[in-house]
PDB file of C-alpha atoms in Angstrom:
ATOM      1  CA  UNK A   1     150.973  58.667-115.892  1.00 50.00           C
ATOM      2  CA  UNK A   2     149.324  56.197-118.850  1.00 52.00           C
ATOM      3  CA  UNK A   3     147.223  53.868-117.046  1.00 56.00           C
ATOM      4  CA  UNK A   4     147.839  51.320-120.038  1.00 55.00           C
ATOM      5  CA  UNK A   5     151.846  50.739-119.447  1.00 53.00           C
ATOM      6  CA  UNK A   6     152.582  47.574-117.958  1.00 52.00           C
ATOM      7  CA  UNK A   7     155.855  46.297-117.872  1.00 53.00           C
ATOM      8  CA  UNK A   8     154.825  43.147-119.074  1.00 54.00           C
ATOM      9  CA  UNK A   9     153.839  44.046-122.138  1.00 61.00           C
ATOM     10  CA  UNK A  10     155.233  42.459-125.647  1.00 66.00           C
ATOM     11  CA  UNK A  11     157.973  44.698-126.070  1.00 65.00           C
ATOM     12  CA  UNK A  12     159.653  44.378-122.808  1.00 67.00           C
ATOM     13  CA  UNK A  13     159.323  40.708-122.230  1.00 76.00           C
ATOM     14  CA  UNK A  14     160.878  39.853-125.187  1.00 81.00           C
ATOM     15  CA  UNK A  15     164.360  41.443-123.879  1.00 81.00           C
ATOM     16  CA  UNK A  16     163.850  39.870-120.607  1.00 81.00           C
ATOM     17  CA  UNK A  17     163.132  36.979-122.337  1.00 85.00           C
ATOM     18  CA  UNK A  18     166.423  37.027-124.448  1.00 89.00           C
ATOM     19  CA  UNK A  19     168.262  37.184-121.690  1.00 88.00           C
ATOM     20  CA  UNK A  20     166.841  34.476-119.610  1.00 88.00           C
ATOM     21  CA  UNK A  21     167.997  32.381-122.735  1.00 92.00           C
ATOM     22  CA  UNK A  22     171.450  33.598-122.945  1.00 92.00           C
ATOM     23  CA  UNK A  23     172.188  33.303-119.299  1.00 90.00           C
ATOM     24  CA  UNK A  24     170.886  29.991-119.565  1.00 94.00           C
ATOM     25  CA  UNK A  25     173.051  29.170-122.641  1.00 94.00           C
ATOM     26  CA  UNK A  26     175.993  30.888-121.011  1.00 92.00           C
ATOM     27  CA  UNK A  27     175.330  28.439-117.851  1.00 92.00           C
ATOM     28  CA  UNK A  28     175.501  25.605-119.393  1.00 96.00           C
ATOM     29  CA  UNK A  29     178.209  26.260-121.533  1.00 94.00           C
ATOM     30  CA  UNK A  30     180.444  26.864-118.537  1.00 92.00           C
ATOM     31  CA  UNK A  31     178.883  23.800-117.195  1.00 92.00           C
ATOM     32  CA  UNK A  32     180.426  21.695-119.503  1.00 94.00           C
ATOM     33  CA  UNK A  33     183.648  24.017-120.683  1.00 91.00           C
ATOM     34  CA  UNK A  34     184.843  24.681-117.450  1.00 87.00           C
ATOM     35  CA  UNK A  35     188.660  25.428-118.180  1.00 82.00           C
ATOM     36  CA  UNK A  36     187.231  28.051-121.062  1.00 88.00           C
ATOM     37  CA  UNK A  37     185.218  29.589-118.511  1.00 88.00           C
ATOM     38  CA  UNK A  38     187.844  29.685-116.406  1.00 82.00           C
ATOM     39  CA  UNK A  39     189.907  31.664-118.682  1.00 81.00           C
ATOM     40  CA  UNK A  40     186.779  33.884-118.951  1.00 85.00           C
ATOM     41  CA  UNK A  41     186.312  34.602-115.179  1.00 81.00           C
ATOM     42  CA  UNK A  42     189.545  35.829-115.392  1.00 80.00           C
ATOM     43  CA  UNK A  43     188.701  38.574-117.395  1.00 84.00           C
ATOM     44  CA  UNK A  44     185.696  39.318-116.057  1.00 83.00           C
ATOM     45  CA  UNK A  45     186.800  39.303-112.524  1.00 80.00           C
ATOM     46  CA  UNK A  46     189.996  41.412-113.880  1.00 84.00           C
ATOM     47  CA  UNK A  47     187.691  44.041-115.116  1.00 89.00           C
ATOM     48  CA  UNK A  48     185.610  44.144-112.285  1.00 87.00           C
ATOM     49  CA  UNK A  49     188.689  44.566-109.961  1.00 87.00           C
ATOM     50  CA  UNK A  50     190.528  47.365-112.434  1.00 92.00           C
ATOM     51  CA  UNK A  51     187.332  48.816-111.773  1.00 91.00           C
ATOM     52  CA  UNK A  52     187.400  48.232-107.974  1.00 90.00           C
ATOM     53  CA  UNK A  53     190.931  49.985-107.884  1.00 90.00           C
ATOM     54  CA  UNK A  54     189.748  53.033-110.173  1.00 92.00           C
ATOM     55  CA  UNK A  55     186.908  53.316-107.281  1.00 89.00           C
ATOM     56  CA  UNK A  56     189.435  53.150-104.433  1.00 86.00           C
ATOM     57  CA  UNK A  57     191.742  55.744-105.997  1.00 89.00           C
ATOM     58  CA  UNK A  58     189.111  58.371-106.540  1.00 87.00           C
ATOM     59  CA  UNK A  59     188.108  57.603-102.604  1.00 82.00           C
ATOM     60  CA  UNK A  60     190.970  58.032-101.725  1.00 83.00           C
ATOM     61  CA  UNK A  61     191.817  61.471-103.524  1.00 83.00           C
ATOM     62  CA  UNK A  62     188.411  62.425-102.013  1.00 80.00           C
ATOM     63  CA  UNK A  63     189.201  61.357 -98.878  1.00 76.00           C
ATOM     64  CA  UNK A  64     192.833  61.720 -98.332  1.00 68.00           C
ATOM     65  CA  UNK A  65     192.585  65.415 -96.404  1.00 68.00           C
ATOM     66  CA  UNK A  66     189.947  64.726 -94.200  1.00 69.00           C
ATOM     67  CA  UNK A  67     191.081  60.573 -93.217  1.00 63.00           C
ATOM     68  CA  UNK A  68     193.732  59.981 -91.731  1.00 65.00           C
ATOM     69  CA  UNK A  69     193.927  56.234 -92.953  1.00 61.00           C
ATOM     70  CA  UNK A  70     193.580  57.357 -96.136  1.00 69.00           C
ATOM     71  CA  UNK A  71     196.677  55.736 -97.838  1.00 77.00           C
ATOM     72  CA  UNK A  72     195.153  52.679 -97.545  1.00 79.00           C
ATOM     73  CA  UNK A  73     192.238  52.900 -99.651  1.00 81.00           C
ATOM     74  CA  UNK A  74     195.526  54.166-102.344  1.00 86.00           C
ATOM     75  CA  UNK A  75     197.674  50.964-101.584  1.00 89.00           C
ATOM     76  CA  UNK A  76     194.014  48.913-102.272  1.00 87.00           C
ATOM     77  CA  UNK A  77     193.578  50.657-105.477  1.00 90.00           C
ATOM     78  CA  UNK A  78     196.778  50.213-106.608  1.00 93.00           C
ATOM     79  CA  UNK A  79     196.998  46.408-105.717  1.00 91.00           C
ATOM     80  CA  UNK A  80     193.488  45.770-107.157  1.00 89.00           C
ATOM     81  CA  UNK A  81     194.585  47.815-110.507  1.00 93.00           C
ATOM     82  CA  UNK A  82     198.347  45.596-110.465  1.00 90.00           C
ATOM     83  CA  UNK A  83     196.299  42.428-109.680  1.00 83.00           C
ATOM     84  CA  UNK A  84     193.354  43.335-112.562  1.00 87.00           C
ATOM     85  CA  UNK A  85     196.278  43.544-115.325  1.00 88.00           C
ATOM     86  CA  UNK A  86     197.740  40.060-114.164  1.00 83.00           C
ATOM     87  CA  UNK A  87     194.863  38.290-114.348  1.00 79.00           C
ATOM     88  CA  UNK A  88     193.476  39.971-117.985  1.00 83.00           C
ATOM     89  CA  UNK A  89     196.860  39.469-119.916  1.00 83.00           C
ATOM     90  CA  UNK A  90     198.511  36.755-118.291  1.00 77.00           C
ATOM     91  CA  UNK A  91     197.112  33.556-119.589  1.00 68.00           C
ATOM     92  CA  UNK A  92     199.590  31.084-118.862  1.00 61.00           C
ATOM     93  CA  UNK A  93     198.987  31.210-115.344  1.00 64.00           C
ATOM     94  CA  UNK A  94     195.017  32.257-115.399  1.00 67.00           C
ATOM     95  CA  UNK A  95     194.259  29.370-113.220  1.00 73.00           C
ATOM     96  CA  UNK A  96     196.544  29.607-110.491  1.00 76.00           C
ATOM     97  CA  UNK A  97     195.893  33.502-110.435  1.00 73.00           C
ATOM     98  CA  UNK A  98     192.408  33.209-110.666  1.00 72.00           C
ATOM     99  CA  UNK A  99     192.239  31.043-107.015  1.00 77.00           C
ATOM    100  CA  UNK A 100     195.391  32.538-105.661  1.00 79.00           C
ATOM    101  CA  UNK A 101     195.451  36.166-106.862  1.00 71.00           C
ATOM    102  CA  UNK A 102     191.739  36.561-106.564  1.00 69.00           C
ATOM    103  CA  UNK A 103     192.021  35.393-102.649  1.00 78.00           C
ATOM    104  CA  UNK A 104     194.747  37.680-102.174  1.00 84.00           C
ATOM    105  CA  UNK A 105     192.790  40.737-103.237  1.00 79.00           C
ATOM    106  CA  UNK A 106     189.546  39.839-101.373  1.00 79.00           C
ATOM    107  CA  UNK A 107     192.012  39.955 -98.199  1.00 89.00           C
ATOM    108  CA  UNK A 108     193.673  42.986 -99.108  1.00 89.00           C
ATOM    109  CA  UNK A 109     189.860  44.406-100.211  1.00 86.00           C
ATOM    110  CA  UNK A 110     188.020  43.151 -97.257  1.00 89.00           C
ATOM    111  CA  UNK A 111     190.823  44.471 -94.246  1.00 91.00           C
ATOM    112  CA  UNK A 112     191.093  47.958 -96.178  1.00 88.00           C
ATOM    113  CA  UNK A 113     187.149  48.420 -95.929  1.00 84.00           C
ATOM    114  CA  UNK A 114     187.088  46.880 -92.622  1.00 89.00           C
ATOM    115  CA  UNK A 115     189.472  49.713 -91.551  1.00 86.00           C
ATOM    116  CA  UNK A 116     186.943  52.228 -92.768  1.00 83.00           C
ATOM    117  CA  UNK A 117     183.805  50.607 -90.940  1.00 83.00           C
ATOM    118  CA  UNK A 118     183.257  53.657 -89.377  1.00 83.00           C
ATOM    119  CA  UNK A 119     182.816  55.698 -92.688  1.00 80.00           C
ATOM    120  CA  UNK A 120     179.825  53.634 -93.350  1.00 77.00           C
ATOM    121  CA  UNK A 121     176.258  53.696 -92.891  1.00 84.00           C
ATOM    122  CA  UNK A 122     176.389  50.372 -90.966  1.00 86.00           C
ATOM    123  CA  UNK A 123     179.510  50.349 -89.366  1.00 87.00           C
ATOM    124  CA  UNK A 124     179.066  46.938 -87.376  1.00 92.00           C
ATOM    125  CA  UNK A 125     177.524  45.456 -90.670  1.00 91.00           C
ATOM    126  CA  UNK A 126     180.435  46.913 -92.610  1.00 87.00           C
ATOM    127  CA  UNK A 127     182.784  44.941 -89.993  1.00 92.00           C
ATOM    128  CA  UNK A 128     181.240  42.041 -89.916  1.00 94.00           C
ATOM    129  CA  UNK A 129     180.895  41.534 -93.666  1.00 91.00           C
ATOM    130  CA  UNK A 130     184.531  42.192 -94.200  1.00 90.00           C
ATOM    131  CA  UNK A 131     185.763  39.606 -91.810  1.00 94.00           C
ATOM    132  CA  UNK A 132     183.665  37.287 -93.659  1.00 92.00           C
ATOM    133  CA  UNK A 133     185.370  38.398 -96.527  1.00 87.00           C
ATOM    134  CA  UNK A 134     189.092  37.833 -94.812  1.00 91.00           C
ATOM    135  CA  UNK A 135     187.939  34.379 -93.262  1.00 92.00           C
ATOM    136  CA  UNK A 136     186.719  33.582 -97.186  1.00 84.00           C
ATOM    137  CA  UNK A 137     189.537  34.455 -99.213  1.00 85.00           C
ATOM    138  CA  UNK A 138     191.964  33.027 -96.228  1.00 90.00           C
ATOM    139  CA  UNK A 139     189.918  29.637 -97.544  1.00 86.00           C
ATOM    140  CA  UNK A 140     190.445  30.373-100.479  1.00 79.00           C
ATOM    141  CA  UNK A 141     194.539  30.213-100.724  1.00 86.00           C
ATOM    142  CA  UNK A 142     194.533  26.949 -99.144  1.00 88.00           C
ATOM    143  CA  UNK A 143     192.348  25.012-101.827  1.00 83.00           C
ATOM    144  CA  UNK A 144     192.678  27.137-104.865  1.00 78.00           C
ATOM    145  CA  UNK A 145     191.589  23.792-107.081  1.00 77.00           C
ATOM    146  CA  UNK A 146     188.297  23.583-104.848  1.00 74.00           C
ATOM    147  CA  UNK A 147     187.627  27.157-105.186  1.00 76.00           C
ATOM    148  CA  UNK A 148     188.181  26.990-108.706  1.00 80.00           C
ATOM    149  CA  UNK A 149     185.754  24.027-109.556  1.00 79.00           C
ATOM    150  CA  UNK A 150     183.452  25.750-106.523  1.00 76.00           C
ATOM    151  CA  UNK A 151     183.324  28.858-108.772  1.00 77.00           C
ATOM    152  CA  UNK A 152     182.450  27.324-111.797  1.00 85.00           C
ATOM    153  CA  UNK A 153     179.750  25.321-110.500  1.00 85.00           C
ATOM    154  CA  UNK A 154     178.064  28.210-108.450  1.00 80.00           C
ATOM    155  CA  UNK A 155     178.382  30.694-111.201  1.00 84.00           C
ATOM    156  CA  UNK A 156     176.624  28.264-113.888  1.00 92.00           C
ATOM    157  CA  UNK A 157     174.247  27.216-111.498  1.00 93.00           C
ATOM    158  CA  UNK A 158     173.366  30.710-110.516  1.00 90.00           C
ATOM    159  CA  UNK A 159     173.242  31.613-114.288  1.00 89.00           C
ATOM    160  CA  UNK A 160     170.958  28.804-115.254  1.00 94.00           C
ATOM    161  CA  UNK A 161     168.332  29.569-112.387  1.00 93.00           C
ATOM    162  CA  UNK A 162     168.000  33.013-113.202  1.00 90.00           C
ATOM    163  CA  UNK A 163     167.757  32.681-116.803  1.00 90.00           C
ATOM    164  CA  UNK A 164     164.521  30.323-116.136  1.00 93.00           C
ATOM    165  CA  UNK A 165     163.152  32.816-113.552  1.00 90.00           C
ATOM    166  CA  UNK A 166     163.455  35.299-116.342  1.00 85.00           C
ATOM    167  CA  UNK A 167     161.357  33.167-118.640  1.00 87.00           C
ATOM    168  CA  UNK A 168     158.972  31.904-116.305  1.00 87.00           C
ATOM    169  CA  UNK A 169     158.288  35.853-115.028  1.00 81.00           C
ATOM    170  CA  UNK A 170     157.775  37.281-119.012  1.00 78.00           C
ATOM    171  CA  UNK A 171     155.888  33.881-120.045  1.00 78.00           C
TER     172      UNK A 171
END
């Protein structure tokens, strides 16, 4: 092992230090664009839950001889994939899928993994996070305009304070 790498040295911080800068940018552009990064979160979050389903499918091929219970982890994927393609090509109604659809899925996400507690590591931790999940996205359907706004705010927030912990650590 070189005794003379560090990770802080010039040609790592700079990356870092790029990135601090964009999420920072990024955070306060959806501070102040908030329907445009609506739209975005939409796609994002579509991606991420076409992604999501992919996962579930390939557990559940994996799975589907030896669980009994398999079928739902194929009904999840299969939601999560019809839900992803909504919210990525349907624009008109980004908004209102974004809160509604989006709250729907963590449901449907949270009680399918909550069924396979005992498949995980931590079952009880397993359980418990997924009925916070259920009790959050149950909030979620009944102020979708809150959750919205709520979303915005956290996500540029979050964005913005990491970007200048990024800076402040390669500085």
């Amino acid at each position: 092992m070189d005794n003379d790498f560090h990770i802080n040295q010039a040609k790592y911080r700079w990356m870092a230090g790029i990135a601090g800068v964009l999420a920072i940018c990024l955070g306060f552009w959806m501070w102040n664009s908030p329907m445009k990064a609506v739209v975005a979160m939409t796609w994002v979050f579509g991606i991420i839950m076409l992604i999501a389903g992919i996962g579930s499918i390939i557990a559940w091929h994996d799975s589907k001889g030896i669980v009994n219970r398999s079928a739902g982890l194929l009904l999840n994927g299969i939601l999560s994939i019809i839900i992803a393609l909504i919210m990525m090509f349907s624009h008109t109604g980004s908004l209102i899928m974004l809160a509604t659809l989006f709250a729907v899925w963590f449901i449907i996400d949270s009680a399918t993994w909550f069924s396979f507690a005992d498949l995980s590591n931590h079952p009880t931790m397993s359980r418990i996070f997924s009925m916070i999940g259920i009790i959050l996205g149950v909030l979620l359907l009944f102020s979708p305009v809150l959750s919205l706004s709520t979303l915005v705010v956290f996500v540029s927030v979050t964005l913005i304070v990491y970007g200048v912990v990024v800076i402040v650590k390669v500085i």
